[in-house]
Amino acid sequence: MEQVKLPNFFTIAATKGQRLTAYSIGFGMMLLTIVIFPFGGHQLPEIKPFLPAFIALVSFIDSVTSYLFYRQYRVTGSVPLLVLAGTFLYNGLITIPHLLTFPNVFTESGLLGAGGQTAVWFWVAWHTGFPAGILLYLLSVKYSKGPVLHSRRRITGVCTIIGIVLLVAALTICFTRFHEALPAIISGSGYNAIISSGIGPMIWLLLILSIIGLLVIGRMQTILDVWLTLAVSVFFFDVTLTLLGGSRYSIGWYLARINSFISASVILSIFLYEMNRLYALLSEQHQRYQSLFMHNSDPVYSVDKNRLLKSVNNAAIKLLGYEEDELVHQNAGLFVAPGHKEESLINFQKAMTGKPQNYDSILLHKNGSLIDVNITTIPIIIEGEVTGTFGIVKDITLNKKSEQKLKEANSILKELSLNDGLTKLANRRHLDQYLNDQWTICSRNGQSISIILLDIDDFKKFNDSYGHLEGDQCLIKVAKKVADLTGSSGLAARFGGEEMCVVLPGKNAEFIVDFGEKLRAGIQELNIRHDDSNEKVVTVSVGIGSAQSCFHTSVNELIDQADQSLYAAKKAGKNCVRSNSISIMDN
């Protein structure tokens, strides 16, 4: 399934105003650092609650920021966002043992069996880990090959979290249980030894590289670029005031803690700001969606992955005749007519694979009536996973009725185009088509084909005596008898005027002659009164033409042969059958 590329807070382009705000804050903090620097070593009273409150707040802020980055990673699969989530999680965790082991906060030497160098080494791990994480983030931005597959995001995220926790645990064990082996980088409460040991300059270098990397790679284009650069810059001021401030609880030391708080708060603040802004946009979009959904003229519904209805719009309620609470949380298959349930379920299952479906079905109204519909089923994809489907329904009941009427009309037109309007026998067009088709088949199979012509005797006198209306009734009765006797053996057609014919493919000579006699006798037995005929009832003369092999004759020759036989029957006194020159019966 193709993954949808989703936006997140920090792929949004930064505005000019946001850049200006970040520059202003950064410049202000730099200016404040420069102004305070000459007085940084001035000692202030030790405020006992300050450090615990500060560390707890920074740890909480970094942990929340880490969680928000992690959620963004789960949505987008972005490796850089996962790296940032791990970086801020590391910051949030490493500050906890730093606080617990800080001298004179909980105990004189600190908890966890801390020594005199333990707390400062946690500070080094904290302030080294953050720029290291930023550099790793920049490398992932430059070299990552794309988002993590949705199926692997959870396990990748969990492994990252476990790795960070194990790293912090390992550092805690190292700095507490083996504190005596730690190099001394703080003397009393002063930080000069950190600088002279080379650790301080290393931290400065990592931070400077991080800032340069953010400016070069990110170029302050997105919200993340802007505010992450500010956070690292303020962190740089924190380290500078701490190392050059002289000692703990000096003006520089307190201001450095404030810088740490600002550095930790920058990203969370912009997260909250963007969340509030996007919530307002989401609220507006939700209202637009509700207007589109509820006021759509077509019935629309949504179901979850278990096919339970989650929502229905007003048009769907009206279509099915139920109240909303009678539909929601019910299985959608309950409202599908028997005979269509399986097809409906199959289309739902196909849509759950991420492929939209369109099909015709029949729904059940509350009153039991059937509703012809066309349904388009669209998968609902959240974080790369199909969680349900939308359905858009078109009521095609009127269309179906129109189609049925059109089919009936076409059937009538077809019948009219193939049958004679008066006698309902096949017309001449139908006869010619049938005769040619059967001629081809009989030629291919080496079969015989015959045509029987019959003409009502003295029909002009019948019309003159009884009128044309009675003449039409006579034709209808004779045609019905011919059609009934022919059945499925061949095709009965009106040849023209009072002449009719029967085409009989694949029949032998004996059958043809016998059938011609049945026609003659059957029509006479109708006993249609005709005082001007010899028999005083309507009779017919019958002529038969047969082709035993279609290879040596043609359709026209076959018709001509039957016509000659009919002429011979008329000449012989009418009311008789002639096949070629053979008289079958004279009456």
Coordinates of C-alpha atoms in Angstrom, one line a residue:
M1 CA 0.0 0.0 0.0
E2 CA 1.3 3.4 -0.9
Q3 CA 2.1 5.5 2.2
V4 CA 0.7 9.0 2.5
K5 CA 3.3 11.6 3.3
L6 CA 1.9 13.4 6.3
P7 CA 3.0 16.9 7.4
N8 CA 4.1 17.6 11.0
F9 CA 4.6 20.7 13.0
F10 CA 8.3 21.2 12.1
T11 CA 8.1 20.7 8.4
I12 CA 6.1 23.9 8.2
A13 CA 8.0 26.7 6.8
A14 CA 9.1 29.4 9.2
T15 CA 7.7 32.9 8.7
K16 CA 9.7 36.1 8.7
G17 CA 8.1 37.0 12.0
Q18 CA 9.2 33.8 13.6
R19 CA 12.8 34.2 12.5
L20 CA 12.8 37.8 13.8
T21 CA 11.4 36.6 17.2
A22 CA 14.1 33.9 17.4
Y23 CA 16.8 36.4 16.5
S24 CA 15.6 38.8 19.1
I25 CA 15.5 36.3 21.9
G26 CA 18.9 34.9 21.0
F27 CA 20.4 38.4 20.7
G28 CA 18.8 39.4 24.1
M29 CA 20.2 36.3 25.8
M30 CA 23.7 36.9 24.3
L31 CA 23.6 40.6 25.4
L32 CA 22.4 39.5 28.9
T33 CA 25.3 37.0 29.1
I34 CA 27.8 39.7 28.1
V35 CA 26.4 42.2 30.6
I36 CA 26.4 39.7 33.5
F37 CA 29.7 38.1 32.7
P38 CA 31.9 40.7 34.6
F39 CA 29.8 40.0 37.7
G40 CA 29.3 36.3 37.1
G41 CA 31.6 35.2 39.9
H42 CA 29.8 37.2 42.6
Q43 CA 28.4 34.8 45.1
L44 CA 24.7 34.8 46.0
P45 CA 23.0 33.1 48.9
E46 CA 22.3 29.4 48.4
I47 CA 18.6 28.9 47.7
K48 CA 17.9 25.4 48.8
P49 CA 14.6 24.8 46.8
F50 CA 16.0 26.4 43.6
L51 CA 18.0 23.5 42.2
P52 CA 15.4 20.7 42.9
A53 CA 12.7 22.9 41.4
F54 CA 14.9 23.8 38.4
I55 CA 16.0 20.2 37.7
A56 CA 12.5 18.8 38.1
L57 CA 11.1 21.4 35.8
V58 CA 13.8 20.9 33.1
S59 CA 13.4 17.1 33.4
F60 CA 9.7 17.4 33.0
I61 CA 9.9 19.8 30.0
D62 CA 12.5 17.7 28.2
S63 CA 10.4 14.5 28.8
V64 CA 7.3 16.1 27.4
T65 CA 9.2 17.5 24.5
S66 CA 10.6 14.0 23.9
Y67 CA 7.1 12.5 23.9
L68 CA 5.8 15.0 21.4
F69 CA 8.7 14.4 19.1
Y70 CA 8.1 10.6 19.4
R71 CA 4.4 11.0 18.5
Q72 CA 5.5 13.0 15.4
Y73 CA 7.9 10.2 14.5
R74 CA 5.1 7.6 14.9
V75 CA 3.0 9.5 12.5
T76 CA 5.6 10.3 9.9
G77 CA 8.3 7.6 10.4
S78 CA 10.9 10.4 10.3
V79 CA 14.3 9.2 11.6
P80 CA 15.5 12.8 12.4
L81 CA 12.4 13.2 14.6
L82 CA 13.2 9.9 16.4
V83 CA 16.7 11.1 17.0
L84 CA 15.4 14.4 18.6
A85 CA 12.9 12.4 20.7
G86 CA 15.9 10.3 22.0
T87 CA 18.0 13.4 22.6
F88 CA 15.4 15.1 24.7
L89 CA 14.6 11.9 26.5
Y90 CA 18.3 11.6 27.4
N91 CA 18.3 15.2 28.7
G92 CA 15.1 14.5 30.8
L93 CA 16.6 11.3 32.3
I94 CA 20.2 12.4 32.9
T95 CA 19.2 15.4 35.0
I96 CA 17.5 13.1 37.5
P97 CA 20.7 11.4 38.8
H98 CA 22.5 14.8 38.5
L99 CA 20.0 16.3 41.0
L100 CA 20.1 13.2 43.3
T101 CA 23.9 13.3 43.5
F102 CA 24.2 17.1 43.9
P103 CA 25.9 18.0 47.2
N104 CA 23.8 19.5 50.0
V105 CA 20.5 19.1 48.2
F106 CA 19.2 15.9 49.8
T107 CA 22.3 14.9 51.8
E108 CA 25.7 16.5 52.3
S109 CA 27.5 14.3 49.7
G110 CA 24.4 13.4 47.6
L111 CA 22.4 10.2 47.2
L112 CA 23.2 7.0 45.3
G113 CA 26.6 6.7 47.0
A114 CA 27.9 9.8 45.2
G115 CA 31.4 11.1 45.6
G116 CA 32.7 14.6 45.3
Q117 CA 33.0 14.4 41.4
T118 CA 29.8 12.5 40.7
A119 CA 27.4 15.5 40.2
V120 CA 29.8 17.4 38.0
W121 CA 30.3 14.4 35.7
F122 CA 26.5 14.1 35.4
W123 CA 26.6 17.8 34.3
V124 CA 29.3 17.0 31.7
A125 CA 27.2 14.0 30.4
W126 CA 24.2 16.2 30.2
H127 CA 25.9 19.1 28.4
T128 CA 27.9 16.7 26.1
G129 CA 24.9 14.5 25.3
F130 CA 22.6 17.3 24.0
P131 CA 25.0 18.7 21.3
A132 CA 26.0 15.2 20.4
G133 CA 22.3 14.4 19.9
I134 CA 21.9 17.5 17.7
L135 CA 24.9 16.5 15.6
L136 CA 23.4 13.0 15.2
Y137 CA 20.1 14.6 14.2
L138 CA 21.9 16.7 11.5
L139 CA 23.6 13.5 10.2
S140 CA 20.2 11.8 10.0
V141 CA 18.7 14.8 8.1
K142 CA 21.5 14.6 5.6
Y143 CA 21.8 10.8 5.2
S144 CA 18.6 9.1 6.2
K145 CA 17.0 7.3 3.2
G146 CA 13.4 7.9 4.0
P147 CA 10.8 7.2 6.6
V148 CA 10.7 4.0 8.7
L149 CA 8.2 1.5 7.5
H150 CA 5.0 1.7 9.4
S151 CA 5.2 -1.9 10.5
R152 CA 8.7 -1.2 12.1
R153 CA 8.1 2.2 13.7
R154 CA 6.9 0.8 17.0
I155 CA 9.8 -1.6 17.5
T156 CA 12.3 1.0 16.3
G157 CA 11.0 3.5 18.7
V158 CA 10.9 1.1 21.6
C159 CA 14.5 0.0 20.9
T160 CA 15.6 3.7 20.9
I161 CA 13.9 4.3 24.2
I162 CA 15.4 1.2 25.8
G163 CA 18.8 2.2 24.4
I164 CA 18.6 5.7 26.0
V165 CA 17.4 4.3 29.4
L166 CA 20.3 1.8 29.4
L167 CA 22.8 4.5 28.5
V168 CA 21.6 6.7 31.4
A169 CA 21.6 3.7 33.7
A170 CA 25.2 2.8 32.7
L171 CA 26.4 6.3 33.3
T172 CA 24.7 6.4 36.6
I173 CA 26.4 3.2 37.7
C174 CA 29.7 4.5 36.4
F175 CA 29.5 7.9 38.1
T176 CA 28.3 6.5 41.5
R177 CA 29.8 3.1 42.1
F178 CA 33.1 4.0 40.5
H179 CA 33.2 7.7 41.6
E180 CA 36.6 7.2 43.2
A181 CA 38.1 6.4 39.7
L182 CA 36.6 9.6 38.2
P183 CA 39.1 12.3 37.2
A184 CA 38.8 15.4 39.4
I185 CA 37.3 18.2 37.3
I186 CA 35.9 20.4 40.0
S187 CA 37.7 21.8 43.0
G188 CA 35.4 22.9 45.8
S189 CA 32.6 24.7 44.0
G190 CA 34.7 26.1 41.1
Y191 CA 34.6 24.9 37.5
N192 CA 38.0 26.0 36.3
A193 CA 39.4 22.5 36.3
I194 CA 36.7 21.5 33.7
I195 CA 38.2 24.1 31.3
S196 CA 41.8 23.2 32.1
S197 CA 41.1 19.5 31.6
G198 CA 39.9 20.1 28.0
I199 CA 36.3 18.9 28.7
G200 CA 34.9 22.4 28.8
P201 CA 36.4 23.4 25.4
M202 CA 35.2 20.1 24.0
I203 CA 31.6 20.9 25.1
W204 CA 31.9 24.4 23.5
L205 CA 33.2 22.9 20.3
L206 CA 30.3 20.4 20.1
L207 CA 27.8 23.2 20.6
I208 CA 29.5 25.5 18.0
L209 CA 29.5 22.6 15.5
S210 CA 25.8 22.0 16.3
I211 CA 24.9 25.7 15.7
I212 CA 26.9 25.8 12.4
G213 CA 25.4 22.5 11.3
L214 CA 21.9 23.9 11.9
L215 CA 22.6 27.1 10.0
V216 CA 24.2 25.3 7.1
I217 CA 21.9 22.3 6.7
G218 CA 18.6 23.8 8.0
R219 CA 19.3 27.4 6.9
M220 CA 16.5 28.6 9.2
Q221 CA 13.8 27.4 6.7
T222 CA 11.4 25.6 8.9
I223 CA 10.0 26.2 12.4
L224 CA 12.3 23.3 13.7
D225 CA 15.4 24.9 12.2
V226 CA 14.7 28.3 13.7
W227 CA 13.8 27.2 17.3
L228 CA 16.2 24.4 17.5
T229 CA 19.0 26.8 16.6
L230 CA 17.8 29.2 19.3
A231 CA 17.7 26.3 21.9
V232 CA 21.3 25.2 21.1
S233 CA 22.5 28.8 21.2
V234 CA 20.9 29.5 24.6
F235 CA 22.4 26.2 25.8
F236 CA 25.8 27.5 24.7
F237 CA 25.3 30.6 26.8
D238 CA 24.4 28.3 29.7
V239 CA 27.7 26.4 29.4
T240 CA 29.7 29.6 29.0
L241 CA 28.2 31.2 32.2
T242 CA 28.6 28.0 34.1
L243 CA 32.3 27.5 33.2
L244 CA 33.3 31.1 33.4
G245 CA 31.0 32.1 36.3
G246 CA 33.5 30.7 38.7
S247 CA 31.5 28.6 41.2
R248 CA 28.2 27.2 42.2
Y249 CA 25.5 29.7 43.5
S250 CA 27.2 32.6 41.8
I251 CA 25.3 35.1 39.7
G252 CA 26.7 33.4 36.6
W253 CA 25.7 30.0 37.9
Y254 CA 22.1 31.1 38.6
L255 CA 21.8 32.8 35.2
A256 CA 23.2 29.6 33.5
R257 CA 20.4 27.6 35.2
I258 CA 17.9 30.1 33.8
N259 CA 19.5 29.7 30.3
S260 CA 19.1 25.9 30.7
F261 CA 15.4 26.4 31.5
I262 CA 14.9 28.7 28.5
S263 CA 16.8 26.2 26.2
A264 CA 14.6 23.4 27.4
S265 CA 11.4 25.5 27.1
V266 CA 11.9 26.8 23.6
I267 CA 10.9 23.7 21.7
L268 CA 8.1 22.8 24.0
S269 CA 6.7 26.3 23.8
I270 CA 6.7 26.3 20.0
F271 CA 5.1 22.8 20.2
L272 CA 2.3 24.2 22.3
Y273 CA 1.9 27.2 20.2
E274 CA 1.7 25.2 17.0
M275 CA -0.6 22.7 18.6
N276 CA -3.0 25.5 19.6
R277 CA -2.8 27.0 16.1
L278 CA -3.3 23.6 14.4
Y279 CA -6.1 22.8 16.8
A280 CA -7.9 25.9 15.6
L281 CA -7.3 24.9 12.0
L282 CA -8.4 21.3 12.8
S283 CA -11.6 22.6 14.4
E284 CA -12.3 24.6 11.3
Q285 CA -11.6 21.6 9.1
H286 CA -13.8 19.4 11.3
Q287 CA -16.6 21.8 10.9
R288 CA -16.1 21.8 7.1
Y289 CA -16.0 18.0 7.1
Q290 CA -19.2 17.9 9.2
S291 CA -20.9 20.3 6.7
L292 CA -19.7 18.1 3.8
F293 CA -20.7 14.9 5.6
M294 CA -24.0 15.7 7.2
H295 CA -25.4 18.0 4.5
N296 CA -24.3 15.9 1.5
S297 CA -27.2 15.2 -0.8
D298 CA -26.0 11.7 -1.2
P299 CA -26.1 9.2 1.7
V300 CA -22.7 8.9 3.4
Y301 CA -21.6 6.6 6.2
S302 CA -18.5 5.3 7.9
V303 CA -17.7 1.9 9.4
D304 CA -14.8 0.6 11.5
K305 CA -12.7 -2.4 10.7
N306 CA -15.3 -4.7 12.2
R307 CA -17.9 -3.2 9.7
L308 CA -19.8 -1.5 12.5
L309 CA -21.4 1.8 11.5
K310 CA -19.7 4.8 13.2
S311 CA -21.6 7.6 11.6
V312 CA -24.4 8.3 9.1
N313 CA -25.5 11.5 7.5
N314 CA -29.0 12.9 7.2
A315 CA -29.4 11.6 3.6
A316 CA -28.6 8.0 4.8
I317 CA -31.1 8.3 7.6
K318 CA -33.8 9.4 5.2
L319 CA -32.9 6.7 2.6
L320 CA -33.2 3.8 5.1
G321 CA -36.0 5.2 7.2
Y322 CA -34.2 4.6 10.5
E323 CA -33.3 7.0 13.3
E324 CA -29.6 7.7 13.8
D325 CA -29.3 5.7 17.0
E326 CA -30.9 2.7 15.3
L327 CA -28.1 2.7 12.7
V328 CA -24.9 3.6 14.6
H329 CA -23.0 0.7 16.1
Q330 CA -25.0 -1.8 14.0
N331 CA -23.3 -4.1 11.5
A332 CA -23.6 -2.5 8.0
G333 CA -24.5 -5.9 6.5
L334 CA -27.8 -5.9 8.4
F335 CA -29.2 -3.3 6.0
V336 CA -28.2 -5.2 2.8
A337 CA -30.9 -7.2 1.0
P338 CA -30.6 -11.0 1.0
G339 CA -28.7 -12.2 -2.1
H340 CA -26.4 -9.2 -2.0
K341 CA -24.8 -9.6 1.5
E342 CA -21.9 -11.7 0.3
E343 CA -21.0 -9.4 -2.5
S344 CA -21.2 -6.4 -0.1
L345 CA -18.9 -8.1 2.4
I346 CA -16.4 -9.0 -0.3
N347 CA -16.2 -5.4 -1.5
F348 CA -15.7 -4.2 2.1
Q349 CA -12.9 -6.6 2.6
K350 CA -11.2 -5.4 -0.7
A351 CA -11.6 -1.8 0.5
M352 CA -9.9 -2.8 3.8
T353 CA -6.8 -3.6 1.7
G354 CA -6.6 0.0 0.7
K355 CA -8.3 -0.2 -2.7
P356 CA -11.6 1.8 -3.3
Q357 CA -14.5 -0.2 -4.6
N358 CA -17.6 0.7 -6.6
Y359 CA -20.5 -1.7 -7.0
D360 CA -24.3 -1.9 -7.3
S361 CA -26.3 -3.4 -4.5
I362 CA -29.8 -3.5 -2.9
L363 CA -30.5 -2.1 0.6
L364 CA -33.4 -2.8 2.9
H365 CA -35.7 0.1 4.0
K366 CA -37.1 -0.1 7.5
N367 CA -40.5 -0.8 6.0
G368 CA -39.1 -3.8 4.1
S369 CA -39.0 -2.2 0.6
L370 CA -35.9 -2.7 -1.5
I371 CA -33.7 0.2 -2.6
D372 CA -31.4 -0.1 -5.7
V373 CA -28.1 1.7 -5.0
N374 CA -24.6 2.2 -6.2
I375 CA -22.0 2.3 -3.5
T376 CA -18.5 3.7 -3.6
T377 CA -16.4 2.3 -0.7
I378 CA -13.3 4.4 0.3
P379 CA -10.6 3.2 2.8
I380 CA -9.9 5.3 5.9
I381 CA -6.1 5.4 6.3
I382 CA -4.7 6.6 9.6
E383 CA -0.9 6.5 10.2
G384 CA -0.6 4.1 7.3
E385 CA -3.2 1.6 8.6
V386 CA -6.7 1.1 7.2
T387 CA -9.0 1.6 10.2
G388 CA -12.3 1.5 8.4
T389 CA -14.1 2.8 5.3
F390 CA -16.3 5.6 4.1
G391 CA -19.3 4.7 1.9
I392 CA -21.0 7.1 -0.6
V393 CA -24.4 5.8 -1.7
K394 CA -26.3 6.7 -4.9
D395 CA -30.0 5.9 -5.0
I396 CA -30.4 4.4 -8.5
T397 CA -34.0 3.0 -8.0
L398 CA -35.4 5.4 -10.6
N399 CA -32.5 4.6 -12.9
K400 CA -33.2 0.9 -12.5
K401 CA -36.9 1.4 -13.3
S402 CA -35.9 3.5 -16.3
E403 CA -33.5 0.8 -17.5
Q404 CA -36.2 -1.9 -17.1
K405 CA -38.6 0.2 -19.1
L406 CA -36.0 0.8 -21.7
K407 CA -35.3 -3.0 -21.9
E408 CA -39.0 -3.6 -22.3
A409 CA -39.2 -0.9 -25.0
N410 CA -36.2 -2.4 -26.8
S411 CA -37.8 -5.8 -26.6
I412 CA -41.0 -4.5 -28.1
L413 CA -39.0 -2.6 -30.8
K414 CA -37.0 -5.7 -31.6
E415 CA -40.2 -7.7 -31.8
L416 CA -41.8 -5.1 -34.1
S417 CA -38.6 -5.1 -36.2
L418 CA -38.7 -8.9 -36.7
N419 CA -42.4 -9.7 -36.6
D420 CA -45.4 -8.8 -38.8
G421 CA -47.6 -6.4 -37.0
L422 CA -50.9 -8.1 -37.9
T423 CA -50.2 -11.8 -37.9
K424 CA -47.3 -11.8 -35.3
L425 CA -45.4 -14.1 -37.6
A426 CA -41.9 -13.4 -38.6
N427 CA -41.7 -10.6 -41.2
R428 CA -39.9 -10.7 -44.5
R429 CA -36.7 -9.1 -43.0
H430 CA -36.6 -11.8 -40.3
L431 CA -37.4 -14.5 -42.8
D432 CA -34.5 -13.5 -45.1
Q433 CA -32.1 -13.4 -42.2
Y434 CA -33.2 -16.7 -40.8
L435 CA -33.2 -18.4 -44.2
N436 CA -29.7 -17.2 -45.0
D437 CA -28.3 -18.3 -41.6
Q438 CA -29.9 -21.7 -41.8
W439 CA -28.7 -22.1 -45.4
T440 CA -25.1 -21.5 -44.2
I441 CA -25.5 -24.0 -41.3
C442 CA -27.0 -26.7 -43.5
S443 CA -24.3 -26.1 -46.2
R444 CA -21.6 -26.6 -43.5
N445 CA -23.2 -29.7 -42.1
G446 CA -24.4 -31.2 -45.4
Q447 CA -28.1 -31.1 -44.3
S448 CA -31.2 -30.5 -46.3
I449 CA -33.4 -27.4 -46.0
S450 CA -37.0 -26.9 -47.2
I451 CA -39.4 -24.0 -47.6
I452 CA -43.2 -24.4 -47.6
L453 CA -45.3 -21.6 -49.3
L454 CA -49.1 -21.5 -48.6
D455 CA -51.6 -19.1 -50.1
I456 CA -55.2 -18.6 -48.9
D457 CA -57.5 -19.7 -51.7
D458 CA -59.9 -17.1 -53.2
F459 CA -58.8 -14.5 -50.5
K460 CA -59.8 -11.6 -52.7
K461 CA -63.4 -12.9 -52.9
F462 CA -63.3 -13.3 -49.1
N463 CA -62.4 -9.6 -48.6
D464 CA -65.0 -8.6 -51.2
S465 CA -67.7 -10.6 -49.4
Y466 CA -66.9 -10.0 -45.7
G467 CA -64.8 -6.9 -45.7
H468 CA -61.2 -6.2 -45.0
L469 CA -61.6 -6.3 -41.2
E470 CA -62.9 -9.9 -41.4
G471 CA -60.1 -10.5 -43.9
D472 CA -57.6 -9.4 -41.3
Q473 CA -59.2 -11.7 -38.7
C474 CA -58.9 -14.6 -41.1
L475 CA -55.2 -13.9 -41.7
I476 CA -54.7 -13.8 -37.9
K477 CA -56.4 -17.2 -37.3
V478 CA -54.6 -18.9 -40.2
A479 CA -51.2 -17.4 -39.0
K480 CA -51.8 -18.7 -35.5
K481 CA -52.5 -22.2 -36.8
V482 CA -49.4 -22.1 -38.9
A483 CA -47.3 -20.9 -36.0
D484 CA -48.7 -23.5 -33.6
L485 CA -48.1 -26.4 -36.0
T486 CA -44.5 -25.1 -36.8
G487 CA -43.5 -24.8 -33.1
S488 CA -39.7 -25.1 -32.7
S489 CA -39.2 -27.1 -35.9
G490 CA -38.5 -24.1 -38.0
L491 CA -39.7 -20.5 -38.6
A492 CA -43.2 -19.4 -39.7
A493 CA -43.3 -16.1 -41.6
R494 CA -45.7 -13.9 -43.5
F495 CA -44.3 -13.9 -47.1
G496 CA -46.6 -11.2 -48.4
G497 CA -50.3 -10.4 -48.7
E498 CA -52.2 -13.7 -47.9
E499 CA -49.1 -15.8 -48.5
M500 CA -47.3 -17.4 -45.6
C501 CA -44.3 -19.7 -45.5
V502 CA -42.5 -22.1 -43.2
V503 CA -38.7 -22.8 -43.3
L504 CA -37.7 -26.2 -42.1
P505 CA -34.0 -26.9 -41.8
G506 CA -32.5 -30.4 -41.5
K507 CA -35.8 -32.3 -42.2
N508 CA -36.2 -35.3 -44.6
A509 CA -38.5 -35.3 -47.6
E510 CA -41.1 -37.5 -45.9
F511 CA -41.4 -35.2 -42.9
I512 CA -41.7 -32.1 -45.2
V513 CA -44.5 -33.6 -47.3
D514 CA -46.4 -34.8 -44.1
F515 CA -46.0 -31.4 -42.5
G516 CA -47.4 -29.6 -45.7
E517 CA -50.5 -31.8 -45.5
K518 CA -50.9 -31.0 -41.8
L519 CA -50.9 -27.4 -42.6
R520 CA -53.5 -27.7 -45.3
A521 CA -55.8 -29.9 -43.2
G522 CA -55.3 -27.9 -40.1
I523 CA -56.3 -24.6 -41.7
Q524 CA -59.4 -26.2 -43.3
E525 CA -60.4 -27.6 -39.9
L526 CA -60.6 -24.0 -38.6
N527 CA -63.9 -23.9 -40.4
I528 CA -63.7 -20.2 -41.2
R529 CA -66.8 -19.5 -43.4
H530 CA -66.1 -18.7 -47.0
D531 CA -69.3 -19.1 -49.2
D532 CA -67.4 -18.1 -52.4
S533 CA -65.0 -21.1 -52.1
N534 CA -65.5 -24.6 -53.3
E535 CA -65.4 -26.0 -49.7
K536 CA -67.4 -23.2 -48.2
V537 CA -64.6 -22.7 -45.7
V538 CA -61.2 -21.1 -45.9
T539 CA -58.6 -23.4 -47.5
V540 CA -55.0 -23.0 -48.6
S541 CA -52.8 -24.2 -51.4
V542 CA -49.4 -25.5 -50.4
G543 CA -46.2 -25.6 -52.4
I544 CA -42.9 -27.2 -51.2
G545 CA -39.4 -26.6 -52.3
S546 CA -36.5 -28.7 -50.9
A547 CA -32.8 -28.7 -51.3
Q548 CA -31.1 -32.0 -50.4
S549 CA -27.7 -30.4 -50.8
C550 CA -27.1 -26.7 -50.5
F551 CA -23.9 -26.9 -52.5
H552 CA -25.8 -27.3 -55.8
T553 CA -28.5 -24.6 -55.5
S554 CA -29.2 -21.3 -53.9
V555 CA -31.8 -19.6 -51.6
N556 CA -33.5 -17.9 -54.5
E557 CA -33.6 -21.2 -56.4
L558 CA -35.2 -22.8 -53.4
I559 CA -37.9 -20.1 -53.1
D560 CA -38.5 -20.3 -56.8
Q561 CA -39.0 -24.1 -56.6
A562 CA -41.5 -23.7 -53.8
D563 CA -43.3 -20.9 -55.7
Q564 CA -43.6 -23.2 -58.8
S565 CA -45.0 -26.0 -56.5
L566 CA -47.6 -23.5 -55.1
Y567 CA -48.5 -22.5 -58.7
A568 CA -49.0 -26.2 -59.5
A569 CA -51.2 -26.6 -56.5
K570 CA -53.4 -23.6 -57.6
K571 CA -53.6 -25.0 -61.1
A572 CA -54.6 -28.4 -59.8
G573 CA -57.7 -27.0 -58.2
K574 CA -56.5 -25.4 -55.0
N575 CA -56.7 -26.9 -51.4
C576 CA -53.9 -29.3 -52.2
V577 CA -50.2 -29.8 -51.6
R578 CA -47.5 -30.0 -54.3
S579 CA -43.9 -30.8 -53.8
N580 CA -41.8 -30.2 -56.9
S581 CA -44.1 -31.8 -59.4
I582 CA -45.4 -34.5 -57.1
S583 CA -49.0 -34.2 -55.9
I584 CA -49.4 -35.3 -52.4
M585 CA -53.1 -34.9 -52.0
D586 CA -55.9 -33.5 -54.1
N587 CA -59.2 -32.5 -52.5

